[in-house]
Each structure stands twice: as structure tokens, then as C-alpha cells.
Amino acid sequence: MTATILSGKELATKKREQLKLEVERLKAEGVSPKLVIILVGNDPASISYIKGKQKASEETGVDFHLDHLPESTSEEELVKLIEHYNEKEDVDGILVQLPLPDHINEKTVIETISPEKDVDGFHPINVGRMLTGQEAFLPCTPAGIVEMIKAADIELAGKHVVVVGRSNIVGKPVGQLLLNENATVTYCHSKTGDLKKFTSEADVLIVAVGRANMITSEHIKDGAVVIDVGVNRLETGKLVGDVAFDEAINKASVITPVPGGVGPMTITMLVSNTVISAKKRLS
Ligand code: NDP
């Protein structure tokens, strides 16, 4: 069997076209969606992610504003800036790029962002709303994964989903969203004894660890759907996922590539959350 490649890039392009139309409609009604990103310091990966977010915003017509602050910025200064944007009516989404320098407490910063502008979906109020099935800003990577699975018409109800990784931004919430879709969800992590035992029982395997090629064909059930969230740069400079793609493609029925899989959808969901937030200005 050779798996169908589930292209996040293609789906993201389609979704951005739809978002562009929604933004045009909003602008016609006097609402111009606006996303503010705050970056502290000069982490090269963060700068590259922000470029992607800016491009997606511009493609869809969302106003994009970046505050690039020096590494020496204090927590108090950052909190004040977030509070300023919380109050600004023309700002629909606020995102503080993580990671932050060590002298700034991430939790304090996330909790300062108004839950109504928390387009990353990291504020505990949005996490709680998501857990209890209420309307919430959903975290972008997990929300993008669910959209990809649904766009490919993959049935989730009653399926066994195994999530490898339990971070607050990817692993935990993606399992929760798929539980909401009536899947049976198993979480694996660094303390899981026999990883293969669990992964090889997965109808849908989601891997979000950050270790190049750690999931081989032996970990995958015949015909499984494999979603690779990992992004790892090899010494050669090549970007690869957590799944050994070349062998997994012969075992899975559907597989996401890296790059061009989950990444483009993550960024698109950020723009989507900003548009959702902007629509609330009309109600
Ligand atoms: P974290 O480092 O926060 O979490 C990694 C998780 O993997 C942890 O839960 C950890 O377990 C688990 N883990 C580590 N080693 C093993 C192992 N040997 N076996 C099983 N589980 C293990 O990472 P993130 O969730 O933030 O990101 C994961 C990957 O996804 C990274 O490569 C990141 O770059 C990528 N990513 C990609 C995005 C995209 O849009 N494409 C967006 C966000 C992330 P434990 O909890 O026990 O420590």
C-alpha cells in the first residue's frame, strides 16, 4: 500500500481563499480584522514563524502589526503592552511569540492576554472552554489537524486515536478535540513503557514529539492515518518530521508530509481565529 499524502499546504491555500472573502465582507461592513504579534528577543526560529504568520495575514487581507521588543524587555513592560492592546477596539487578536526569555514568566504573560483576543488559544479560560465543549479560541495546531482530518473525510467516531506527546500546545489539546469528535484517545509520552504496543494499535496516529524519524513503519498499523506534527532540522539542513516518511508511506493509508503538512494549517488557523474574533465586533 502507498499512502495518500494529505497536503496541509493545499488545504491551507483553499482556506486562505475563503478567509480572504470573509475579510472582504467584514471590511465592507467597516471592520478591518487586525492581528498584533509581540516578539521579545531575536530567536531565529521565532522570527521565521512570524514571517509565515505575516504572509498568511497579508494574503487574506488581515492587518498585521509586529512589535519587536529587545531581549532586555521586562515582564512588567510586556504586561503593560499587552494590556494596552487588550483595550484597543481595533485589535482582534494578540499573540505573544513563545518561547520568551528566561526572565519573563510565560504563564503570567499568557494570562494577561484577554481571553477574547487570545487567538493562540493558550489562555486557561479558552483551554477550559475547549475542555467543557464551549465556544473557544482553539489552539492553532490541534485545530488545523482536526480540519485536515475532516477535509479528507476520515471518520473519527469510534476510531482509536493515539497521540504521542502531551504538551499543552499540541499533544493534550489535539487529543481533547478528537475526543470531542467521539474518538477513543490514548496518550503516549516519554514515560510510556512500550511505545510500539500503543502506536501499532492506532487507527489514527498523531506524533508531536520533536525527534527526527522516531516513528518507523514498525510503529504503524497497516492502513493507519498518520499525522506528523514534528519539525526537526537535520545537520544537512533538511527539515523532517517525527515519522520516517519514506517507510511509513508504505504502511499508512494517509500521511502528512513535513514540510507542507501540519505547519501551513497551523498558521492558517491563526488567521481564522483572528477573523472569528473580528466578526464579534459586529454583534
Ligand atoms: P514539547 O517538547 O513541548 O513536547 C514533546 C512531547 O513529546 C512531550 O510530551 C514528551 O513527553 C514527548 N516525548 C519526548 N520524548 C519522547 C519519547 N521518546 N517517546 C514518547 N514521547 C516522547 O513539544 P511540542 O508539543 O511543542 O512540539 C512537538 C513537535 O511538534 C516539535 O517538533 C515542534 O517543533 C513541532 N511543532 C510543530 C508545529 C507545526 O505547526 N507544524 C506547531 C507546534 C509544534 P513528556 O511530556 O513525558 O516530557
PDB file of C-alpha atoms in Angstrom, residues 29-258:
ATOM      1  CA  GLU A  29     -19.136  46.382   6.950  1.00  0.00           C
ATOM      2  CA  GLY A  30     -16.444  48.632   8.422  1.00  0.00           C
ATOM      3  CA  VAL A  31     -14.482  46.009  10.357  1.00  0.00           C
ATOM      4  CA  SER A  32     -10.849  45.511   9.440  1.00  0.00           C
ATOM      5  CA  PRO A  33      -9.506  42.395  11.240  1.00  0.00           C
ATOM      6  CA  LYS A  34      -6.210  43.075  12.960  1.00  0.00           C
ATOM      7  CA  LEU A  35      -3.599  40.754  14.440  1.00  0.00           C
ATOM      8  CA  VAL A  36      -0.834  42.009  16.736  1.00  0.00           C
ATOM      9  CA  ILE A  37       2.224  39.847  17.359  1.00  0.00           C
ATOM     10  CA  ILE A  38       4.711  40.654  20.081  1.00  0.00           C
ATOM     11  CA  LEU A  39       8.202  39.200  19.818  1.00  0.00           C
ATOM     12  CA  VAL A  40      10.766  39.601  22.590  1.00  0.00           C
ATOM     13  CA  GLY A  41      14.358  38.959  21.557  1.00  0.00           C
ATOM     14  CA  ASN A  42      15.807  37.556  18.361  1.00  0.00           C
ATOM     15  CA  ASP A  43      15.196  33.807  18.361  1.00  0.00           C
ATOM     16  CA  PRO A  44      15.745  32.863  14.679  1.00  0.00           C
ATOM     17  CA  ALA A  45      13.026  30.151  14.674  1.00  0.00           C
ATOM     18  CA  SER A  46      10.521  32.648  16.132  1.00  0.00           C
ATOM     19  CA  ILE A  47      11.436  35.232  13.502  1.00  0.00           C
ATOM     20  CA  SER A  48      10.888  32.661  10.772  1.00  0.00           C
ATOM     21  CA  TYR A  49       7.498  31.552  12.213  1.00  0.00           C
ATOM     22  CA  ILE A  50       6.399  35.188  12.432  1.00  0.00           C
ATOM     23  CA  LYS A  51       7.276  35.736   8.770  1.00  0.00           C
ATOM     24  CA  GLY A  52       4.894  32.893   7.914  1.00  0.00           C
ATOM     25  CA  LYS A  53       2.169  34.433  10.061  1.00  0.00           C
ATOM     26  CA  GLN A  54       2.688  37.840   8.429  1.00  0.00           C
ATOM     27  CA  LYS A  55       2.498  36.314   4.947  1.00  0.00           C
ATOM     28  CA  ALA A  56      -0.740  34.474   5.781  1.00  0.00           C
ATOM     29  CA  SER A  57      -2.244  37.653   7.251  1.00  0.00           C
ATOM     30  CA  GLU A  58      -1.305  39.704   4.207  1.00  0.00           C
ATOM     31  CA  GLU A  59      -2.618  37.060   1.803  1.00  0.00           C
ATOM     32  CA  THR A  60      -6.010  37.180   3.480  1.00  0.00           C
ATOM     33  CA  GLY A  61      -6.160  40.948   3.962  1.00  0.00           C
ATOM     34  CA  VAL A  62      -5.819  40.829   7.761  1.00  0.00           C
ATOM     35  CA  ASP A  63      -3.951  43.850   9.167  1.00  0.00           C
ATOM     36  CA  PHE A  64      -0.715  42.637  10.677  1.00  0.00           C
ATOM     37  CA  HIS A  65       1.310  44.524  13.251  1.00  0.00           C
ATOM     38  CA  LEU A  66       4.554  43.304  14.807  1.00  0.00           C
ATOM     39  CA  ASP A  67       6.070  44.754  17.967  1.00  0.00           C
ATOM     40  CA  HIS A  68       9.648  43.502  18.049  1.00  0.00           C
ATOM     41  CA  LEU A  69      10.997  44.226  21.544  1.00  0.00           C
ATOM     42  CA  PRO A  70      14.569  43.866  22.782  1.00  0.00           C
ATOM     43  CA  GLU A  71      15.641  40.793  24.789  1.00  0.00           C
ATOM     44  CA  SER A  72      16.066  43.093  27.820  1.00  0.00           C
ATOM     45  CA  THR A  73      12.327  43.955  27.929  1.00  0.00           C
ATOM     46  CA  SER A  74      10.994  43.428  31.450  1.00  0.00           C
ATOM     47  CA  GLU A  75       7.940  41.340  32.276  1.00  0.00           C
ATOM     48  CA  GLU A  76       6.231  44.497  33.538  1.00  0.00           C
ATOM     49  CA  GLU A  77       6.814  46.314  30.238  1.00  0.00           C
ATOM     50  CA  LEU A  78       5.473  43.357  28.281  1.00  0.00           C
ATOM     51  CA  VAL A  79       2.403  43.053  30.517  1.00  0.00           C
ATOM     52  CA  LYS A  80       1.697  46.799  30.073  1.00  0.00           C
ATOM     53  CA  LEU A  81       1.920  46.485  26.297  1.00  0.00           C
ATOM     54  CA  ILE A  82      -0.492  43.523  26.267  1.00  0.00           C
ATOM     55  CA  GLU A  83      -2.904  45.457  28.491  1.00  0.00           C
ATOM     56  CA  HIS A  84      -2.714  48.348  26.020  1.00  0.00           C
ATOM     57  CA  TYR A  85      -3.731  46.062  23.146  1.00  0.00           C
ATOM     58  CA  ASN A  86      -6.428  44.392  25.283  1.00  0.00           C
ATOM     59  CA  GLU A  87      -8.110  47.808  25.442  1.00  0.00           C
ATOM     60  CA  LYS A  88      -7.737  48.722  21.753  1.00  0.00           C
ATOM     61  CA  GLU A  89     -11.020  48.102  19.976  1.00  0.00           C
ATOM     62  CA  ASP A  90      -9.408  47.747  16.550  1.00  0.00           C
ATOM     63  CA  VAL A  91      -7.184  44.856  17.676  1.00  0.00           C
ATOM     64  CA  ASP A  92      -8.856  41.459  17.296  1.00  0.00           C
ATOM     65  CA  GLY A  93      -6.007  39.090  18.056  1.00  0.00           C
ATOM     66  CA  ILE A  94      -2.927  39.299  20.291  1.00  0.00           C
ATOM     67  CA  LEU A  95      -0.184  36.702  20.074  1.00  0.00           C
ATOM     68  CA  VAL A  96       2.996  36.738  22.139  1.00  0.00           C
ATOM     69  CA  GLN A  97       5.537  34.602  20.320  1.00  0.00           C
ATOM     70  CA  LEU A  98       6.942  31.821  22.513  1.00  0.00           C
ATOM     71  CA  PRO A  99       9.444  30.982  23.853  1.00  0.00           C
ATOM     72  CA  LEU A 100      10.059  34.089  25.960  1.00  0.00           C
ATOM     73  CA  PRO A 101      13.412  34.993  27.517  1.00  0.00           C
ATOM     74  CA  ASP A 102      14.003  33.250  30.879  1.00  0.00           C
ATOM     75  CA  HIS A 103      13.388  36.382  32.980  1.00  0.00           C
ATOM     76  CA  ILE A 104       9.768  36.609  31.762  1.00  0.00           C
ATOM     77  CA  ASN A 105       7.121  34.283  33.180  1.00  0.00           C
ATOM     78  CA  GLU A 106       5.214  32.683  30.294  1.00  0.00           C
ATOM     79  CA  LYS A 107       2.178  31.869  32.431  1.00  0.00           C
ATOM     80  CA  THR A 108       1.809  35.488  33.607  1.00  0.00           C
ATOM     81  CA  VAL A 109       2.054  36.725  30.033  1.00  0.00           C
ATOM     82  CA  ILE A 110      -0.474  34.244  28.624  1.00  0.00           C
ATOM     83  CA  GLU A 111      -2.906  35.058  31.413  1.00  0.00           C
ATOM     84  CA  THR A 112      -2.581  38.789  30.711  1.00  0.00           C
ATOM     85  CA  ILE A 113      -3.923  38.423  27.166  1.00  0.00           C
ATOM     86  CA  SER A 114      -7.673  38.992  27.104  1.00  0.00           C
ATOM     87  CA  PRO A 115      -9.340  35.582  26.514  1.00  0.00           C
ATOM     88  CA  GLU A 116     -11.450  37.357  23.875  1.00  0.00           C
ATOM     89  CA  LYS A 117      -8.284  38.227  21.889  1.00  0.00           C
ATOM     90  CA  ASP A 118      -6.294  35.060  22.666  1.00  0.00           C
ATOM     91  CA  VAL A 119      -6.096  33.803  19.075  1.00  0.00           C
ATOM     92  CA  ASP A 120      -3.420  31.248  20.025  1.00  0.00           C
ATOM     93  CA  GLY A 121      -5.957  29.594  22.353  1.00  0.00           C
ATOM     94  CA  PHE A 122      -3.448  29.220  25.199  1.00  0.00           C
ATOM     95  CA  HIS A 123      -5.264  31.217  27.918  1.00  0.00           C
ATOM     96  CA  PRO A 124      -6.576  28.888  30.664  1.00  0.00           C
ATOM     97  CA  ILE A 125     -10.087  30.271  30.095  1.00  0.00           C
ATOM     98  CA  ASN A 126     -10.012  29.160  26.456  1.00  0.00           C
ATOM     99  CA  VAL A 127      -8.461  25.826  27.441  1.00  0.00           C
ATOM    100  CA  GLY A 128     -11.255  25.323  29.998  1.00  0.00           C
ATOM    101  CA  ARG A 129     -13.919  26.328  27.486  1.00  0.00           C
ATOM    102  CA  MET A 130     -12.488  23.856  24.974  1.00  0.00           C
ATOM    103  CA  LEU A 131     -12.407  21.058  27.587  1.00  0.00           C
ATOM    104  CA  THR A 132     -16.015  21.655  28.525  1.00  0.00           C
ATOM    105  CA  GLY A 133     -17.132  21.817  24.897  1.00  0.00           C
ATOM    106  CA  GLN A 134     -17.937  25.547  24.932  1.00  0.00           C
ATOM    107  CA  GLU A 135     -17.171  28.030  22.182  1.00  0.00           C
ATOM    108  CA  ALA A 136     -13.486  28.926  22.486  1.00  0.00           C
ATOM    109  CA  PHE A 137     -10.448  30.001  20.527  1.00  0.00           C
ATOM    110  CA  LEU A 138      -8.951  26.619  19.722  1.00  0.00           C
ATOM    111  CA  PRO A 139      -5.164  26.233  19.710  1.00  0.00           C
ATOM    112  CA  CYS A 140      -3.999  26.528  16.106  1.00  0.00           C
ATOM    113  CA  THR A 141      -2.026  23.322  15.553  1.00  0.00           C
ATOM    114  CA  PRO A 142      -4.670  20.978  17.048  1.00  0.00           C
ATOM    115  CA  ALA A 143      -7.489  22.843  15.281  1.00  0.00           C
ATOM    116  CA  GLY A 144      -5.591  22.607  11.982  1.00  0.00           C
ATOM    117  CA  ILE A 145      -5.108  18.864  12.440  1.00  0.00           C
ATOM    118  CA  VAL A 146      -8.832  18.331  13.018  1.00  0.00           C
ATOM    119  CA  GLU A 147      -9.640  20.369   9.879  1.00  0.00           C
ATOM    120  CA  MET A 148      -7.182  18.298   7.832  1.00  0.00           C
ATOM    121  CA  ILE A 149      -8.661  15.010   9.029  1.00  0.00           C
ATOM    122  CA  LYS A 150     -12.200  16.212   8.355  1.00  0.00           C
ATOM    123  CA  ALA A 151     -11.315  17.613   4.924  1.00  0.00           C
ATOM    124  CA  ALA A 152     -10.026  14.169   3.964  1.00  0.00           C
ATOM    125  CA  ASP A 153     -13.398  12.660   5.019  1.00  0.00           C
ATOM    126  CA  ILE A 154     -11.719  10.449   7.599  1.00  0.00           C
ATOM    127  CA  GLU A 155     -14.255   9.104  10.082  1.00  0.00           C
ATOM    128  CA  LEU A 156     -13.243   9.721  13.683  1.00  0.00           C
ATOM    129  CA  ALA A 157     -16.177   8.392  15.700  1.00  0.00           C
ATOM    130  CA  GLY A 158     -15.234   5.134  17.363  1.00  0.00           C
ATOM    131  CA  LYS A 159     -11.696   5.205  15.954  1.00  0.00           C
ATOM    132  CA  HIS A 160      -8.683   4.646  18.169  1.00  0.00           C
ATOM    133  CA  VAL A 161      -6.511   7.756  18.106  1.00  0.00           C
ATOM    134  CA  VAL A 162      -3.062   7.514  19.657  1.00  0.00           C
ATOM    135  CA  VAL A 163      -1.313  10.810  20.384  1.00  0.00           C
ATOM    136  CA  VAL A 164       2.428  10.684  21.022  1.00  0.00           C
ATOM    137  CA  GLY A 165       3.342  13.813  23.003  1.00  0.00           C
ATOM    138  CA  ARG A 166       1.400  15.604  25.726  1.00  0.00           C
ATOM    139  CA  SER A 167       2.447  19.242  25.518  1.00  0.00           C
ATOM    140  CA  ASN A 168      -0.087  21.911  26.425  1.00  0.00           C
ATOM    141  CA  ILE A 169       0.056  23.399  22.929  1.00  0.00           C
ATOM    142  CA  VAL A 170      -0.189  20.283  20.768  1.00  0.00           C
ATOM    143  CA  GLY A 171      -0.497  16.821  22.324  1.00  0.00           C
ATOM    144  CA  LYS A 172      -3.025  17.407  25.097  1.00  0.00           C
ATOM    145  CA  PRO A 173      -5.425  19.650  23.151  1.00  0.00           C
ATOM    146  CA  VAL A 174      -5.381  17.585  19.949  1.00  0.00           C
ATOM    147  CA  GLY A 175      -6.406  14.511  21.963  1.00  0.00           C
ATOM    148  CA  GLN A 176      -9.163  16.515  23.607  1.00  0.00           C
ATOM    149  CA  LEU A 177     -10.512  17.823  20.288  1.00  0.00           C
ATOM    150  CA  LEU A 178     -10.545  14.303  18.854  1.00  0.00           C
ATOM    151  CA  LEU A 179     -12.290  13.022  21.981  1.00  0.00           C
ATOM    152  CA  ASN A 180     -14.916  15.681  21.247  1.00  0.00           C
ATOM    153  CA  GLU A 181     -15.216  14.018  17.804  1.00  0.00           C
ATOM    154  CA  ASN A 182     -16.030  10.725  19.571  1.00  0.00           C
ATOM    155  CA  ALA A 183     -12.672   9.046  19.002  1.00  0.00           C
ATOM    156  CA  THR A 184     -11.165   6.834  21.697  1.00  0.00           C
ATOM    157  CA  VAL A 185      -7.957   8.566  22.655  1.00  0.00           C
ATOM    158  CA  THR A 186      -4.730   7.190  24.118  1.00  0.00           C
ATOM    159  CA  TYR A 187      -1.832   9.479  25.074  1.00  0.00           C
ATOM    160  CA  CYS A 188       1.801   8.368  24.984  1.00  0.00           C
ATOM    161  CA  HIS A 189       4.782  10.343  26.293  1.00  0.00           C
ATOM    162  CA  SER A 190       8.398   9.998  27.358  1.00  0.00           C
ATOM    163  CA  LYS A 191       7.492   7.711  30.266  1.00  0.00           C
ATOM    164  CA  THR A 192       5.365   5.351  28.163  1.00  0.00           C
ATOM    165  CA  GLY A 193       6.991   1.941  28.538  1.00  0.00           C
ATOM    166  CA  ASP A 194       6.282   0.179  25.268  1.00  0.00           C
ATOM    167  CA  LEU A 195       5.503   2.890  22.731  1.00  0.00           C
ATOM    168  CA  LYS A 196       5.172   0.485  19.809  1.00  0.00           C
ATOM    169  CA  LYS A 197       2.496  -1.526  21.622  1.00  0.00           C
ATOM    170  CA  PHE A 198       0.240   1.537  21.645  1.00  0.00           C
ATOM    171  CA  THR A 199       1.122   3.177  18.333  1.00  0.00           C
ATOM    172  CA  SER A 200       0.673  -0.061  16.397  1.00  0.00           C
ATOM    173  CA  GLU A 201      -2.953  -0.199  17.581  1.00  0.00           C
ATOM    174  CA  ALA A 202      -3.772   3.292  16.324  1.00  0.00           C
ATOM    175  CA  ASP A 203      -6.306   3.871  13.564  1.00  0.00           C
ATOM    176  CA  VAL A 204      -5.130   7.480  13.640  1.00  0.00           C
ATOM    177  CA  LEU A 205      -1.612   8.155  14.891  1.00  0.00           C
ATOM    178  CA  ILE A 206      -0.637  11.716  15.777  1.00  0.00           C
ATOM    179  CA  VAL A 207       3.009  12.337  16.573  1.00  0.00           C
ATOM    180  CA  ALA A 208       4.139  15.562  18.261  1.00  0.00           C
ATOM    181  CA  VAL A 209       7.469  14.910  19.939  1.00  0.00           C
ATOM    182  CA  GLY A 210      10.291  16.718  18.149  1.00  0.00           C
ATOM    183  CA  ARG A 211      12.603  13.735  17.452  1.00  0.00           C
ATOM    184  CA  ALA A 212      13.541  13.165  13.838  1.00  0.00           C
ATOM    185  CA  ASN A 213      12.206   9.943  12.313  1.00  0.00           C
ATOM    186  CA  MET A 214      11.428   8.301  15.690  1.00  0.00           C
ATOM    187  CA  ILE A 215       8.279   6.609  14.362  1.00  0.00           C
ATOM    188  CA  THR A 216       9.168   3.881  11.889  1.00  0.00           C
ATOM    189  CA  SER A 217       6.937   1.530   9.901  1.00  0.00           C
ATOM    190  CA  GLU A 218       7.078  -0.946  12.820  1.00  0.00           C
ATOM    191  CA  HIS A 219       5.142   1.526  14.952  1.00  0.00           C
ATOM    192  CA  ILE A 220       2.324   1.854  12.419  1.00  0.00           C
ATOM    193  CA  LYS A 221      -0.734  -0.338  11.899  1.00  0.00           C
ATOM    194  CA  ASP A 222      -1.472  -1.285   8.272  1.00  0.00           C
ATOM    195  CA  GLY A 223      -3.743   1.356   6.780  1.00  0.00           C
ATOM    196  CA  ALA A 224      -3.449   3.842   9.649  1.00  0.00           C
ATOM    197  CA  VAL A 225      -3.816   7.585   9.211  1.00  0.00           C
ATOM    198  CA  VAL A 226      -0.536   9.222  10.269  1.00  0.00           C
ATOM    199  CA  ILE A 227      -0.341  12.890  11.192  1.00  0.00           C
ATOM    200  CA  ASP A 228       3.220  14.101  11.705  1.00  0.00           C
ATOM    201  CA  VAL A 229       3.444  17.323  13.710  1.00  0.00           C
ATOM    202  CA  GLY A 230       7.178  17.229  14.407  1.00  0.00           C
ATOM    203  CA  VAL A 231       9.550  19.674  12.752  1.00  0.00           C
ATOM    204  CA  ASN A 232      13.226  18.744  13.012  1.00  0.00           C
ATOM    205  CA  ARG A 233      16.184  20.165  11.160  1.00  0.00           C
ATOM    206  CA  LEU A 234      18.867  17.609  10.339  1.00  0.00           C
ATOM    207  CA  GLU A 235      22.557  18.527  10.279  1.00  0.00           C
ATOM    208  CA  THR A 236      22.279  18.547   6.491  1.00  0.00           C
ATOM    209  CA  GLY A 237      19.777  21.397   6.827  1.00  0.00           C
ATOM    210  CA  LYS A 238      16.869  19.224   5.656  1.00  0.00           C
ATOM    211  CA  LEU A 239      13.547  19.557   7.509  1.00  0.00           C
ATOM    212  CA  VAL A 240      11.974  16.276   8.584  1.00  0.00           C
ATOM    213  CA  GLY A 241       9.132  15.208  10.823  1.00  0.00           C
ATOM    214  CA  ASP A 242       8.964  12.725  13.702  1.00  0.00           C
ATOM    215  CA  VAL A 243       7.853   9.978  11.297  1.00  0.00           C
ATOM    216  CA  ALA A 244      10.236   8.185   8.944  1.00  0.00           C
ATOM    217  CA  PHE A 245       8.181   9.242   5.923  1.00  0.00           C
ATOM    218  CA  ASP A 246       9.791   7.040   3.255  1.00  0.00           C
ATOM    219  CA  GLU A 247       8.933   3.818   5.078  1.00  0.00           C
ATOM    220  CA  ALA A 248       5.694   4.972   6.736  1.00  0.00           C
ATOM    221  CA  ILE A 249       4.199   5.807   3.338  1.00  0.00           C
ATOM    222  CA  ASN A 250       4.190   2.088   2.516  1.00  0.00           C
ATOM    223  CA  LYS A 251       2.261   1.153   5.664  1.00  0.00           C
ATOM    224  CA  ALA A 252      -0.180   4.020   6.254  1.00  0.00           C
ATOM    225  CA  SER A 253      -3.299   4.787   4.194  1.00  0.00           C
ATOM    226  CA  VAL A 254      -2.965   8.554   4.652  1.00  0.00           C
ATOM    227  CA  ILE A 255       0.074  10.531   5.782  1.00  0.00           C
ATOM    228  CA  THR A 256       1.001  14.187   6.213  1.00  0.00           C
ATOM    229  CA  PRO A 257       4.349  15.373   4.822  1.00  0.00           C
ATOM    230  CA  VAL A 258       6.941  17.578   6.527  1.00  0.00           C
TER     231      VAL A 258
END
